[in-house]
Amino acid sequence: ITLDENQGSGERYSVKQTVADIKADTTVYQNKDGSYTLDQSAPGNVRVNDAVVSLDNRTRSNTQAIQNHSRQLQEHNARLNSQQ
């Protein structure tokens, strides 16, 4: 797509179709369980940028929870070992 009519392939695209194509390329769909899919029959839709931020936040939260639980397990293991 170009605004310069002297460049490009000479094909013309409607603004409506261009916007629809961009939306299709920048939208993912969300299942009820929160997972993302390209299946357009899923109940929700989300902009790709928002989905990436959401996934990053969930990953960080899960990583922190794993680190906390690992630390608790190590402490518990140390207590058990000291009792033997």
PDB file of C-alpha atoms in Angstrom:
ATOM      1  CA  ILE A   1       0.000   0.000   0.000  1.00  0.00           C
ATOM      2  CA  THR A   2       1.406   3.371  -0.943  1.00  0.00           C
ATOM      3  CA  LEU A   3       0.063   6.868  -1.001  1.00  0.00           C
ATOM      4  CA  ASP A   4       2.226   7.712  -4.002  1.00  0.00           C
ATOM      5  CA  GLU A   5       0.261   6.779  -7.114  1.00  0.00           C
ATOM      6  CA  ASN A   6       3.502   6.726  -9.143  1.00  0.00           C
ATOM      7  CA  GLN A   7       4.802   3.817  -7.076  1.00  0.00           C
ATOM      8  CA  GLY A   8       3.452   0.389  -6.324  1.00  0.00           C
ATOM      9  CA  SER A   9       1.838  -2.276  -8.427  1.00  0.00           C
ATOM     10  CA  GLY A  10      -1.025  -0.129  -9.628  1.00  0.00           C
ATOM     11  CA  GLU A  11      -3.533  -2.214  -7.693  1.00  0.00           C
ATOM     12  CA  ARG A  12      -5.990  -0.215  -5.646  1.00  0.00           C
ATOM     13  CA  TYR A  13      -7.334  -1.247  -2.280  1.00  0.00           C
ATOM     14  CA  SER A  14     -10.296   0.264  -0.532  1.00  0.00           C
ATOM     15  CA  VAL A  15      -9.672   1.872   2.831  1.00  0.00           C
ATOM     16  CA  LYS A  16     -12.392  -0.332   4.329  1.00  0.00           C
ATOM     17  CA  GLN A  17     -10.690  -3.511   3.089  1.00  0.00           C
ATOM     18  CA  THR A  18      -7.272  -2.281   4.213  1.00  0.00           C
ATOM     19  CA  VAL A  19      -8.572  -1.562   7.716  1.00  0.00           C
ATOM     20  CA  ALA A  20     -10.276  -4.976   7.836  1.00  0.00           C
ATOM     21  CA  ASP A  21      -7.031  -6.671   6.772  1.00  0.00           C
ATOM     22  CA  ILE A  22      -5.011  -4.791   9.387  1.00  0.00           C
ATOM     23  CA  LYS A  23      -7.545  -5.664  12.081  1.00  0.00           C
ATOM     24  CA  ALA A  24      -7.439  -9.332  11.059  1.00  0.00           C
ATOM     25  CA  ASP A  25      -3.635  -9.296  11.243  1.00  0.00           C
ATOM     26  CA  THR A  26      -3.571  -7.633  14.676  1.00  0.00           C
ATOM     27  CA  THR A  27      -6.359  -9.502  16.460  1.00  0.00           C
ATOM     28  CA  VAL A  28      -6.302 -12.768  18.351  1.00  0.00           C
ATOM     29  CA  TYR A  29      -9.269 -14.470  19.910  1.00  0.00           C
ATOM     30  CA  GLN A  30      -9.659 -15.479  23.524  1.00  0.00           C
ATOM     31  CA  ASN A  31     -11.296 -18.630  24.818  1.00  0.00           C
ATOM     32  CA  LYS A  32     -13.341 -18.690  28.015  1.00  0.00           C
ATOM     33  CA  ASP A  33     -10.363 -20.200  29.874  1.00  0.00           C
ATOM     34  CA  GLY A  34      -8.212 -17.170  28.968  1.00  0.00           C
ATOM     35  CA  SER A  35      -6.107 -18.942  26.351  1.00  0.00           C
ATOM     36  CA  TYR A  36      -5.507 -17.237  23.020  1.00  0.00           C
ATOM     37  CA  THR A  37      -6.314 -18.666  19.608  1.00  0.00           C
ATOM     38  CA  LEU A  38      -6.666 -17.663  15.966  1.00  0.00           C
ATOM     39  CA  ASP A  39     -10.061 -19.398  15.897  1.00  0.00           C
ATOM     40  CA  GLN A  40     -12.542 -16.661  15.058  1.00  0.00           C
ATOM     41  CA  SER A  41     -15.362 -18.594  16.719  1.00  0.00           C
ATOM     42  CA  ALA A  42     -13.824 -18.005  20.164  1.00  0.00           C
ATOM     43  CA  PRO A  43     -16.037 -15.780  22.321  1.00  0.00           C
ATOM     44  CA  GLY A  44     -13.694 -12.795  22.730  1.00  0.00           C
ATOM     45  CA  ASN A  45     -11.187 -10.881  20.680  1.00  0.00           C
ATOM     46  CA  VAL A  46      -8.106  -9.002  21.826  1.00  0.00           C
ATOM     47  CA  ARG A  47      -5.564  -6.807  20.089  1.00  0.00           C
ATOM     48  CA  VAL A  48      -2.267  -8.640  19.683  1.00  0.00           C
ATOM     49  CA  ASN A  49      -0.395  -5.965  21.669  1.00  0.00           C
ATOM     50  CA  ASP A  50      -2.797  -6.372  24.604  1.00  0.00           C
ATOM     51  CA  ALA A  51      -2.477 -10.161  24.433  1.00  0.00           C
ATOM     52  CA  VAL A  52       1.326  -9.942  24.526  1.00  0.00           C
ATOM     53  CA  VAL A  53       1.235  -7.665  27.587  1.00  0.00           C
ATOM     54  CA  SER A  54      -1.265  -9.964  29.298  1.00  0.00           C
ATOM     55  CA  LEU A  55       0.879 -13.033  28.604  1.00  0.00           C
ATOM     56  CA  ASP A  56       3.975 -11.233  29.883  1.00  0.00           C
ATOM     57  CA  ASN A  57       2.182 -10.275  33.109  1.00  0.00           C
ATOM     58  CA  ARG A  58       0.950 -13.830  33.637  1.00  0.00           C
ATOM     59  CA  THR A  59       4.413 -15.230  32.951  1.00  0.00           C
ATOM     60  CA  ARG A  60       5.986 -12.849  35.463  1.00  0.00           C
ATOM     61  CA  SER A  61       3.350 -13.691  38.064  1.00  0.00           C
ATOM     62  CA  ASN A  62       3.811 -17.432  37.545  1.00  0.00           C
ATOM     63  CA  THR A  63       7.602 -17.088  37.693  1.00  0.00           C
ATOM     64  CA  GLN A  64       7.378 -15.212  40.997  1.00  0.00           C
ATOM     65  CA  ALA A  65       5.030 -17.846  42.430  1.00  0.00           C
ATOM     66  CA  ILE A  66       7.381 -20.645  41.350  1.00  0.00           C
ATOM     67  CA  GLN A  67      10.352 -18.859  42.928  1.00  0.00           C
ATOM     68  CA  ASN A  68       8.444 -18.382  46.201  1.00  0.00           C
ATOM     69  CA  HIS A  69       7.332 -22.013  46.310  1.00  0.00           C
ATOM     70  CA  SER A  70      10.840 -23.238  45.463  1.00  0.00           C
ATOM     71  CA  ARG A  71      12.247 -21.182  48.318  1.00  0.00           C
ATOM     72  CA  GLN A  72       9.607 -22.563  50.707  1.00  0.00           C
ATOM     73  CA  LEU A  73      10.384 -26.126  49.618  1.00  0.00           C
ATOM     74  CA  GLN A  74      14.113 -25.565  50.154  1.00  0.00           C
ATOM     75  CA  GLU A  75      13.457 -24.179  53.645  1.00  0.00           C
ATOM     76  CA  HIS A  76      11.151 -27.081  54.471  1.00  0.00           C
ATOM     77  CA  ASN A  77      13.701 -29.571  53.161  1.00  0.00           C
ATOM     78  CA  ALA A  78      16.421 -27.947  55.263  1.00  0.00           C
ATOM     79  CA  ARG A  79      14.232 -28.228  58.398  1.00  0.00           C
ATOM     80  CA  LEU A  80      13.522 -31.893  57.683  1.00  0.00           C
ATOM     81  CA  ASN A  81      17.216 -32.605  57.135  1.00  0.00           C
ATOM     82  CA  SER A  82      18.163 -30.861  60.380  1.00  0.00           C
ATOM     83  CA  GLN A  83      15.707 -33.031  62.339  1.00  0.00           C
ATOM     84  CA  GLN A  84      17.353 -36.253  61.178  1.00  0.00           C
TER      85      GLN A  84
END
